[in-house]
Phi, psi and omega in degrees: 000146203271131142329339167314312214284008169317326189286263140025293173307322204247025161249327192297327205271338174284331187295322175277353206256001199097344183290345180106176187273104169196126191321308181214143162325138173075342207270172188293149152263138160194109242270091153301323182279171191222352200235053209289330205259339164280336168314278195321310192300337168305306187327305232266352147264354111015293260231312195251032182019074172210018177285087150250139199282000155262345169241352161300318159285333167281347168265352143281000163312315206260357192257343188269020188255314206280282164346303162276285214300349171265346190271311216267332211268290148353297191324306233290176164220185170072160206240159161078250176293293188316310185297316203290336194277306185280338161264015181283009204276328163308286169314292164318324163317310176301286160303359174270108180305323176290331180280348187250329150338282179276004159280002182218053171227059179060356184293151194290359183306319193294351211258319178306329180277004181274303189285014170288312174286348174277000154300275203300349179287309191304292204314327189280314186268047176298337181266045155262134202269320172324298152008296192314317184282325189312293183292337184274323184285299189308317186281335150267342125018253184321321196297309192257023147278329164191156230274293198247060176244354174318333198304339192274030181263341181287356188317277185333288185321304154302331178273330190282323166297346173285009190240352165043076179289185162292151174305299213281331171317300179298324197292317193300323186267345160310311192284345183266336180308275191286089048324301204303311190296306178307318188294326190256354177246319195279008219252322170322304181262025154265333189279332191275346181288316201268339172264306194293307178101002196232183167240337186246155207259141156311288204298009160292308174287278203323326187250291181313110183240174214299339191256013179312303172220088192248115228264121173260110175285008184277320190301301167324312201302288193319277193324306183289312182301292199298352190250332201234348186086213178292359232233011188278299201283334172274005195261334182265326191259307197324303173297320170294307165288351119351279160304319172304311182310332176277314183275354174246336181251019173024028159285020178263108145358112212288324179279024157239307173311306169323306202259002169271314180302324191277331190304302178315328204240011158244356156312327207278329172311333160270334172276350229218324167245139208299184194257168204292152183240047159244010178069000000 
């Protein structure tokens, strides 16, 4: 377990005993946490005294894990090889240490890579209109599972222009995403003005400085290396051209263009916040 997630346990755990969204019994409110929809999901074992903190977040860790891998698996198409090729994706997950390290360390990740994937399912049945509240509600969500996950509320919004509707088509299915987005975020930073006293998270004043999101074209680089090896510059223009080639002859498949757009807005979100200072 991250020591972090200690920050989380102990406001779900004052939130269910009666103290309130608070650090300690009697203390000011103050919105310490940066992850309010994993808190809250925690409270209610809290509540029902049955939360111990070495086996409790990991098994809602494995079950909201088990949850994107039935979304992404659900995804796949094609029969035989081709479905086995296309659900594998669970598995390399699963062998990644890393990914599975910080998805079971009390941390709010299983629950982002679950509504990630519950993104990109919506975002793939985009020319369906049913969708739109849905894809708004699930990206606010994310948005309150951590600070810079707002960035994925553009996923939905991007997949429906890659699908080129009518002008009055696009405005109606814009407008039912945010609702969707307002219903499930907004009720939260009204809660948060008033209980709080803020629009923004303590750890907003705490972390964020004037170079906060100041764009390093070095972090692509950092980024492309851990992913690709030696192999990162021919792995960096392979893409870029790659993308030009997408933007001009618009033949990429709207469920490969989904999952280019979530790959691109979590690079820009990494490229966008300074870099960690545990390396």
């Amino acid at each position: 377990l991250i020591d972090d997630a200690g920050i989380s346990f102990a406001y779900a755990r004052n939130l269910a005993l009666g103290h309130g969204l608070v650090s300690q019994p009697g203390a000011e409110p103050l919105e310490g946490f940066s992850n309010p929809l994993w808190t809250l999901l925690l409270a209610p074992f809290f509540a029902l005294r049955v939360f111990d903190p070495a086996w409790t977040p990991k098994l809602v860790s494995h079950a909201l894990l088990l949850a994107a891998f039935f979304a992404i698996v659900r995804c796949a198409e094609g029969r035989g090889v081709r479905l086995w090729l296309a659900a594998s994706p669970p598995l390399f997950l699963v062998l990644d240490s890393s990914f599975m390290i910080w998805t079971t360390s009390g941390l709010e990740n299983p629950l982002l890579a679950a509504l990630l994937a519950v993104s990109a399912a919506l975002s793939m049945n985009v020319v369906r209109w049913r969708a739109d509240l849905a894809a708004g509600a699930v990206a606010g969500l994310l948005a309150l599972t951590r600070p810079d996950a707002i960035v994925y509320a553009a996923a939905y919004p991007l997949a429906l222009l890659w699908t080129r509707p009518g002008l009055a088509s696009l405005r109606a299915r814009l407008g039912r995403h945010a609702l969707g987005f307002a219903l499930s975020f907004g009720p939260y930073l009204v809660f948060r003005r008033v209980y709080f006293g803020d629009w923004l998270p303590n750890t907003f004043h705490a972390k964020v400085h004037p170079w906060m999101l100041t764009v390093d074209p070095m972090r692509l680089w950092e980024l492309t290396r851990a992913a690709t090896g030696r192999w990162a510059w021919p792995a960096l223009l392979l893409a870029a051209l790659a993308s030009a080639l997408v933007l001009v002859r618009r033949r990429l498949p709207l469920r490969a263009f989904v999952l280019l757009i979530h790959l691109s807005l979590a690079s820009a979100a990494y490229l966008l916040l300074p870099p960690d200072w545990m390396g």
